[in-house]
Coordinates of C-alpha atoms in Angstrom, one line a residue:
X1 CA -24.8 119.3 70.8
X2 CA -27.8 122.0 70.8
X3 CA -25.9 123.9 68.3
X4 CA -24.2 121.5 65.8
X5 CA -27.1 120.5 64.2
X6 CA -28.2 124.2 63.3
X7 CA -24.7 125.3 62.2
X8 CA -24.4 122.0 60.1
X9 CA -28.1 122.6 58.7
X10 CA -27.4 126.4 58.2
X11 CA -23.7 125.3 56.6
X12 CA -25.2 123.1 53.9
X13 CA -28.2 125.3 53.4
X14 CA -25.8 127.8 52.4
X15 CA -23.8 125.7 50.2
X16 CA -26.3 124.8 48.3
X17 CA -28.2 128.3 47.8
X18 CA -24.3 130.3 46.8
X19 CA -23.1 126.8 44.9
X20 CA -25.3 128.0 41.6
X21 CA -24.0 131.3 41.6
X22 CA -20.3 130.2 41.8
X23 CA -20.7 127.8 39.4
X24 CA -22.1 130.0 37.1
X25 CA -19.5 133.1 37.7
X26 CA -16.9 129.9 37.3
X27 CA -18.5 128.3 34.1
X28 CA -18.6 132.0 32.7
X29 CA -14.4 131.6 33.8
X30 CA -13.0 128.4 33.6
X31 CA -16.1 126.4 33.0
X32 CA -14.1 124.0 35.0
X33 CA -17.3 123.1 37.5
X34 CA -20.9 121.2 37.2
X35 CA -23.4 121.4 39.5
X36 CA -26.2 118.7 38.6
X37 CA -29.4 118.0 40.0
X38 CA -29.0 114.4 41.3
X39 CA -31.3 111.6 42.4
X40 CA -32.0 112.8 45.1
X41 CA -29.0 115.1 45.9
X42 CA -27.1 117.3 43.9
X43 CA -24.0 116.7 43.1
X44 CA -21.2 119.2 42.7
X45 CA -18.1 118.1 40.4
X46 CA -15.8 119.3 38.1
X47 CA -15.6 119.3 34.4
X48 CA -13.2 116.3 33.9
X49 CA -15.1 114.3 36.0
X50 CA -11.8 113.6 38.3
X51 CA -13.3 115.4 41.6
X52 CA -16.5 115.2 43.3
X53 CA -18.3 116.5 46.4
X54 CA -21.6 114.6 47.2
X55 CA -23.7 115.1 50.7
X56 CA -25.7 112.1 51.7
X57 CA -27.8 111.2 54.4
X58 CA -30.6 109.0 56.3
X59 CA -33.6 109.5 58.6
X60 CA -35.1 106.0 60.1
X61 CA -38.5 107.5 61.8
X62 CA -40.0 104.5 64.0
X63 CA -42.7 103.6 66.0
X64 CA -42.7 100.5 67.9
X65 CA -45.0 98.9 70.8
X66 CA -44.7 95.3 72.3
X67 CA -46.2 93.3 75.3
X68 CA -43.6 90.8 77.3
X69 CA -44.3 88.0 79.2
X70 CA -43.3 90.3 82.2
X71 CA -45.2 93.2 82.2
X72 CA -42.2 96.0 83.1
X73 CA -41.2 95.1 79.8
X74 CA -44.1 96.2 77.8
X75 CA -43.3 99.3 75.4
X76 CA -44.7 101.7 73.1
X77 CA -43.3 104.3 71.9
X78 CA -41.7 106.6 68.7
X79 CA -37.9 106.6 68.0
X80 CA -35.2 108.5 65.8
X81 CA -33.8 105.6 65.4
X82 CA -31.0 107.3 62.5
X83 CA -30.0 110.8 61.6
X84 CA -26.8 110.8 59.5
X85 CA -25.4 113.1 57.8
X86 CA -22.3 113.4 55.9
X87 CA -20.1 114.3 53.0
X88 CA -18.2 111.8 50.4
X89 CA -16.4 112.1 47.1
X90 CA -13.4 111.9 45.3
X91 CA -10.3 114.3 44.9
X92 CA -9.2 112.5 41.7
X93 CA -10.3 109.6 40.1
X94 CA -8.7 106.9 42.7
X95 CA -8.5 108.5 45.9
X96 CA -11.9 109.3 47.5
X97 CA -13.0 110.3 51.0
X98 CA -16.2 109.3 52.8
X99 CA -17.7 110.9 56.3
X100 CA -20.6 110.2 58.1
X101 CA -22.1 111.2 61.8
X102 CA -25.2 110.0 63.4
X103 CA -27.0 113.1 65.3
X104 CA -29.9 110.6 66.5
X105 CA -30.5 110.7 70.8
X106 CA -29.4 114.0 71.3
X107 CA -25.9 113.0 70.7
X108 CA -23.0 112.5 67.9
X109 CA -21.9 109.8 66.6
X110 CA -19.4 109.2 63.6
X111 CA -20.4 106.0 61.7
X112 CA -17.6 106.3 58.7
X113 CA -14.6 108.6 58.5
X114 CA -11.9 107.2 56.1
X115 CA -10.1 107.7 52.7
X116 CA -9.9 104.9 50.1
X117 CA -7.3 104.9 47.5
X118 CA -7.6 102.6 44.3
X119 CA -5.1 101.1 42.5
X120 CA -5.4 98.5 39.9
X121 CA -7.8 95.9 41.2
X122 CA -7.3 96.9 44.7
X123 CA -9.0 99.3 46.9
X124 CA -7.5 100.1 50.3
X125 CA -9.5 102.0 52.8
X126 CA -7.6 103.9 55.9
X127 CA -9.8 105.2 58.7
X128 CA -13.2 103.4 60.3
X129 CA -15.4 101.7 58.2
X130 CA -17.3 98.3 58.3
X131 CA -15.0 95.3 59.7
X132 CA -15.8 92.9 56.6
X133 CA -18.4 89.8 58.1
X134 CA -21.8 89.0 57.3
X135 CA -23.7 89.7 53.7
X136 CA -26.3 91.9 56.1
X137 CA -24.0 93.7 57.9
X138 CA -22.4 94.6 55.2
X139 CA -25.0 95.7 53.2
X140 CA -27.2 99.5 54.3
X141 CA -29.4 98.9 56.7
X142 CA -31.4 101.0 54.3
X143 CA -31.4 98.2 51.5
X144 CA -32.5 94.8 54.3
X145 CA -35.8 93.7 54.8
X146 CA -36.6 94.5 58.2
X147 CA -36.0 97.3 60.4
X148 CA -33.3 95.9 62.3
X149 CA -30.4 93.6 61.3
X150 CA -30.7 89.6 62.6
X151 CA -30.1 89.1 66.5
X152 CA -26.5 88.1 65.4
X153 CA -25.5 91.0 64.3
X154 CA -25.8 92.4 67.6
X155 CA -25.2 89.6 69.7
X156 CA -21.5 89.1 68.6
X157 CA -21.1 92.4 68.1
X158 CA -20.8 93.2 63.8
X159 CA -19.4 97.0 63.7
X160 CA -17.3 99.3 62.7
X161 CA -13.6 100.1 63.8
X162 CA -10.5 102.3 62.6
X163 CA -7.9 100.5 61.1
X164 CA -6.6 99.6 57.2
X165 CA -9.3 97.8 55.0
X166 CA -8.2 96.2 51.3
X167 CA -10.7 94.8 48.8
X168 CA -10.4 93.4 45.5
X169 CA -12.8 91.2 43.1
X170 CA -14.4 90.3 39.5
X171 CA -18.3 89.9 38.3
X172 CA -18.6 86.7 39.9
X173 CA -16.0 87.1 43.0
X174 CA -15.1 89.3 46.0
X175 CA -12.1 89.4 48.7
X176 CA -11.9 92.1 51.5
X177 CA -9.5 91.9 54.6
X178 CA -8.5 94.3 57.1
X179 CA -7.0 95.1 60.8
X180 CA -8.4 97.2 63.2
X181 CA -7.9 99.1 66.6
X182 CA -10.2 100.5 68.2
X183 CA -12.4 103.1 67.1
X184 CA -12.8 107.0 66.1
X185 CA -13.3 107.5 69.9
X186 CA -10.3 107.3 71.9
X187 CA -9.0 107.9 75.6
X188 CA -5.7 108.6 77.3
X189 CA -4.1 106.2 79.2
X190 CA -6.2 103.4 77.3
X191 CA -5.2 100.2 75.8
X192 CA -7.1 99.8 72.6
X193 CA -8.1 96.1 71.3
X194 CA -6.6 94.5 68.1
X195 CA -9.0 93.1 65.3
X196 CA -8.4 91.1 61.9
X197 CA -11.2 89.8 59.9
X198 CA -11.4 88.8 56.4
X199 CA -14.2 87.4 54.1
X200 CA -14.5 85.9 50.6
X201 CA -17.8 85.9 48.2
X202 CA -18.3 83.6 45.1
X203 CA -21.1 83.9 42.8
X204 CA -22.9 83.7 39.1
X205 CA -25.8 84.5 37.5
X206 CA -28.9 82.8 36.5
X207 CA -31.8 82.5 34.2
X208 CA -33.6 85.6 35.4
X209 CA -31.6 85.5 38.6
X210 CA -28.3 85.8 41.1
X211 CA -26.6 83.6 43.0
X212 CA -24.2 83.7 46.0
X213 CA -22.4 82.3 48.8
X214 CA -19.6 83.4 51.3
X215 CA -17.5 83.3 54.6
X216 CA -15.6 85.2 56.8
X217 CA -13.6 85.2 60.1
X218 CA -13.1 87.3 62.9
X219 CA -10.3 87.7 65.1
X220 CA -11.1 89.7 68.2
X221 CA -8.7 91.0 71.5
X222 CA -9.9 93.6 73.7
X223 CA -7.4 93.6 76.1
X224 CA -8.7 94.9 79.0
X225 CA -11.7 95.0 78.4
X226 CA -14.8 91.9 77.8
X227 CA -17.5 91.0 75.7
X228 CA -21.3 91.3 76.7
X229 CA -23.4 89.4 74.4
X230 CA -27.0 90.3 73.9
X231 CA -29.6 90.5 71.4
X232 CA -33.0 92.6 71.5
X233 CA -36.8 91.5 70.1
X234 CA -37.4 92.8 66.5
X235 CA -36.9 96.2 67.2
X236 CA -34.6 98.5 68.7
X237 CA -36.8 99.8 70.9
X238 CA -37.7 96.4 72.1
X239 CA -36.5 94.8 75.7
X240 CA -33.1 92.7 75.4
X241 CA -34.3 89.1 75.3
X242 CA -30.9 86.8 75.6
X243 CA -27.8 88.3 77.5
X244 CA -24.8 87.0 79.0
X245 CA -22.0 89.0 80.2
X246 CA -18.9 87.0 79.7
X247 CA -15.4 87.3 81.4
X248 CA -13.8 86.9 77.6
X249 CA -11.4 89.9 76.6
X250 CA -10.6 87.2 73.1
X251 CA -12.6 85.6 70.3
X252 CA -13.1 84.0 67.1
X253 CA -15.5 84.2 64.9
X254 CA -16.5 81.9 61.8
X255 CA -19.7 82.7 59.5
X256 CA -21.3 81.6 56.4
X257 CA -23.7 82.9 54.3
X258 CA -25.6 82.9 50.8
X259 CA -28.4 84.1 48.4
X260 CA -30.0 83.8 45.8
X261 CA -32.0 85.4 43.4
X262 CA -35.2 84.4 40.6
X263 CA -37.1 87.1 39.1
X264 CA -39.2 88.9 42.3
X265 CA -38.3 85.6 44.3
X266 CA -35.0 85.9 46.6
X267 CA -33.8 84.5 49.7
X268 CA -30.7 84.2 52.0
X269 CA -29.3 82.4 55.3
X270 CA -26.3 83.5 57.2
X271 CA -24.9 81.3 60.6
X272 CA -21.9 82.3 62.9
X273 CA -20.4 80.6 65.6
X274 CA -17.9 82.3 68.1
X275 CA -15.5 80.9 70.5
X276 CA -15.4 82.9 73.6
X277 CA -11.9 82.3 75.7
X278 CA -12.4 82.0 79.0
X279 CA -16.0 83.4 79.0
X280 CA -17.1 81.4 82.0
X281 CA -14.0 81.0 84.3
X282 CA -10.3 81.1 83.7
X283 CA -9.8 78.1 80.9
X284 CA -13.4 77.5 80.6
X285 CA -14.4 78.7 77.0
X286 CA -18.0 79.2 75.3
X287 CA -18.9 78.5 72.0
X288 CA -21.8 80.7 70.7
X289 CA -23.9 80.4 67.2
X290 CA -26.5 82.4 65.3
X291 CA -27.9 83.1 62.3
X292 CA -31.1 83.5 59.7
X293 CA -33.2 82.0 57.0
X294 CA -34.8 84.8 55.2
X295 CA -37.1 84.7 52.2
X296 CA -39.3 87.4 50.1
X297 CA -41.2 87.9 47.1
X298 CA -41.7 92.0 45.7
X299 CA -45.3 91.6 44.8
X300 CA -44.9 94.5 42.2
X301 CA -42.8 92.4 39.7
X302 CA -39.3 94.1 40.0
X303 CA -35.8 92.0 41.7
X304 CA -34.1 92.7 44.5
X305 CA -30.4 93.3 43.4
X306 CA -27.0 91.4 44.8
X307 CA -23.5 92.9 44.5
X308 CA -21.7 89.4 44.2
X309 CA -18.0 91.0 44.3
X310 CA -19.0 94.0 47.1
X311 CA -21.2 91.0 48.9
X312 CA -24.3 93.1 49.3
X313 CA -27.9 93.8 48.9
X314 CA -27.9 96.8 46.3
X315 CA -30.8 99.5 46.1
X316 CA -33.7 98.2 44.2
X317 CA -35.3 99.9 40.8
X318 CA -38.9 100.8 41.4
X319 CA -40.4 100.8 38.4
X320 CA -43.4 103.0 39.0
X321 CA -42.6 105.1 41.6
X322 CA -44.9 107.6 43.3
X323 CA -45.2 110.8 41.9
X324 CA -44.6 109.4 38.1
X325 CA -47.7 108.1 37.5
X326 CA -47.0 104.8 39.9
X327 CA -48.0 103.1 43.3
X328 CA -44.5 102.3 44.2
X329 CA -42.7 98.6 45.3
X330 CA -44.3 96.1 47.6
X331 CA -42.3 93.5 49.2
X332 CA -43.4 90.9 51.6
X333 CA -40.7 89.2 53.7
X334 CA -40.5 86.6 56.1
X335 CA -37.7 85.3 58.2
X336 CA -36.8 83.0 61.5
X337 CA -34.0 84.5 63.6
X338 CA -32.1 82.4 66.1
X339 CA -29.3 82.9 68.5
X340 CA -27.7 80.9 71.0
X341 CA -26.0 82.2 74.3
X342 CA -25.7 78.5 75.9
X343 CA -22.6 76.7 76.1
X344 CA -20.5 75.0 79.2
X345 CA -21.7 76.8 82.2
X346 CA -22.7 80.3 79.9
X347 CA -26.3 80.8 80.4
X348 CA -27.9 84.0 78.3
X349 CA -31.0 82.0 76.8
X350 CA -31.4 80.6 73.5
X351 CA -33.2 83.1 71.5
X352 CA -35.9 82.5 68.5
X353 CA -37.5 85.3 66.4
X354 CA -39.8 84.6 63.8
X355 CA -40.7 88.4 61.8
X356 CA -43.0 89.2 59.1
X357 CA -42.4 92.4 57.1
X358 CA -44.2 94.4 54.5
X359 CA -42.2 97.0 52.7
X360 CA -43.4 99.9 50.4
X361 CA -40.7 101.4 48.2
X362 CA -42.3 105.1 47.5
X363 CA -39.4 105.7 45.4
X364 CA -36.1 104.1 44.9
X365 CA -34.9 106.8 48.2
X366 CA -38.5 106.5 50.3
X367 CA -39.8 103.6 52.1
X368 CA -41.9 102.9 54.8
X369 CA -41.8 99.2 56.5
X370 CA -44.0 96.9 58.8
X371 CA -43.2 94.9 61.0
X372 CA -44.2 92.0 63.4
X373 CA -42.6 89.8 65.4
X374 CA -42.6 86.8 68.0
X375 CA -39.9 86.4 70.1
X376 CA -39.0 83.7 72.7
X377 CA -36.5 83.2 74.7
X378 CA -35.5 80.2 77.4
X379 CA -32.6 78.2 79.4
X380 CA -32.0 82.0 80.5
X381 CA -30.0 82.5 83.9
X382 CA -29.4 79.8 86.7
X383 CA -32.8 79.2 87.4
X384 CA -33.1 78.4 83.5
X385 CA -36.3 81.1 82.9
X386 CA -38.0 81.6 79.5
X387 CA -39.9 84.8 78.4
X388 CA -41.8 85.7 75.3
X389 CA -42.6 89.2 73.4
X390 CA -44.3 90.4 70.6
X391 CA -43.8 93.5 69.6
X392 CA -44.9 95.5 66.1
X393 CA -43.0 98.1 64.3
X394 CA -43.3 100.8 61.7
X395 CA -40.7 103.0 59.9
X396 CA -40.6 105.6 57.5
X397 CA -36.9 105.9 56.1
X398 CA -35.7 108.2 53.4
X399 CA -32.2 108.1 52.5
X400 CA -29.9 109.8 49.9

């Protein structure tokens, strides 16, 4: 690991210093390549505009400290919470390629690593990307409100996974579906589990605004292997709150979601419920639900964008940013979190979070957020305990 990062480093380093020479000894030729100066990163591409070779990337910076009802669980403390790095393009104008590895605590970890072919209204993906549930999981942790995604995201366990992905949609519609197994890590003499998800998006717009709603449903079997559910406080750095290790290899998701959009106004809601098979006991099942209520106002008078057909939060325009003259984007944000790991004999604690956040958009690439939250927690474990936390957090992202 101690010496990927530098070659990687050194490798792009060098691409970038040679890439203006080549290009120009090639213009001077063939004039067949352009190497621009993007926003942020430059982009390398040719003449026709049919290939492209972009690099991309993301550093989360956090600190985060929070006091528990149980003192062993009191934190404080400074995270790398992400370091991606990675490569996409195209190789003509429908087939395009997309990699990215996360070199965050001291270790490698590739987040997407497929090829995506276009054709007509379709788009089919082959390799691991994002199973398709949930407006925020699908949408760059970069471009949510708060540091971390709602408690559950990672309670039922929202992710990625190799398989074969297709999408298709208009202005005011989107449709993705896809089947997965396993993931880009892989063992001998292992039995990977099956996945199938799919999820719809409907929308229009409005005076001075966006509008959305959507489902999805998730099929999972991981053969061997079961499900833990669990879901932290706020942060990632923050102690796990509700958990319940089931006995359930198979189960089913269903979720709902929807936002909307007026001027510097916007909120959104998402719920899921699972059904975990034989999570307790042989023939005794669990049904598990969770979800958010989110609302925010940017105090700075721009509007938070929504990708009705890829059903996602997009980057935001700031209109004044720092370093033109501006004082950047502020956003206030408020949500209540919930999840629920109760059900017939199941006992991982219903969880509540209720977050405040304050975001400053330094640039449509730079932003630093705060956050607090209050987390509680109860019904947890045979003897039915409750806890609760709060814990504060700050990042400073940058992405590209």
């Amino acid at each position: 690991m101690s010496n990927i990062i530098p070659k990687m480093v050194a490798v792009s380093i060098s691409a970038f210093v040679l890439a203006p020479s080549a290009v120009a000894q090639t213009a001077d030729n063939a004039k067949d390549v352009v190497f621009s100066s993007g926003d942020p990163a430059p982009t390398l591409r040719s003449k026709d505009g049919s290939a492209e070779l972009n690099l991309t990337g993301r550093l989360f910076l956090d600190w985060s400290t929070g006091q528990d009802d149980n003192p062993a669980n009191d934190f404080s403390g400074t995270q790398l919470r992400a370091a991606w790095f990675g490569i996409q393009g195209k190789v003509m104008d429908n087939i395009k390629y997309n990699f990215v590895a996360d070199f965050s605590n001291n270790d490698v970890n590739v987040k997407d690593a497929f090829v995506q072919f276009d054709q007509g209204n379709w788009s089919y993906i082959v390799g691991q990307s994002r199973v398709p549930n949930s407006l925020e999981w699908n949408s760059p942790v970069s471009q949510t409100t708060f540091m971390e995604r709602g408690a559950f995201k990672s309670a039922f366990g929202l992710g990625r996974a190799m398989g074969v992905r297709a999408a298709t949609g208009g202005d005011n519609w989107g449709f993705k579906v896809g089947v997965f197994q396993g993931t880009d890590i892989f063992s001998s003499a292992t039995k990977e589990g099956f996945i199938a998800s799919v999820r719809a998006s409907y929308g229009g717009k409005i005076k001075n605004g966006t509008w959305m709603i959507g489902a999805s449903s998730r099929y999972k079997d991981m053969k061997s292997k079961t499900i833990n559910y669990k879901a932290k406080a706020i942060t990632n750095q923050s102690m796990v709150l509700s958990n319940f290790a089931s006995l359930a290899s198979k189960e089913t998701l269903y979720a709902a979601e929807a936002a909307i959009t007026v001027g510097s106004l916007f909120a959104t809601a998402e719920y899921a419920f699972t059904d975990a098979k034989d999570a307790v006991a042989l023939n005794t099942d669990a049904n598990f639900n969770g979800g958010y209520v989110e609302i925010g106002y940017i105090l700075t008078g721009e509007s938070r964008p929504l990708n009705i057909r890829a059903g996602a939060w997009e980057r935001p325009l700031v209109d004044k940013p720092i370093g033109k003259g501006g004082t950047g984007m502020w956003m206030l944000s408020a949500r209540f979190d919930t999840v629920d790991l109760n059900d017939n004999g199941a006992l991982g604690g219903k969880q509540n979070n209720y977050v405040a956040g304050l975001s400053w958009y330094l640039t449509r690439y730079i932003r630093a957020i705060l956050n607090y939250g209050h987390s509680t927690v109860k019904n947890r474990g045979i003897l039915g305990t409750s806890n609760t936390a709060d814990v504060v957090g700050l990042r400073m992202n940058i992405d590209w």
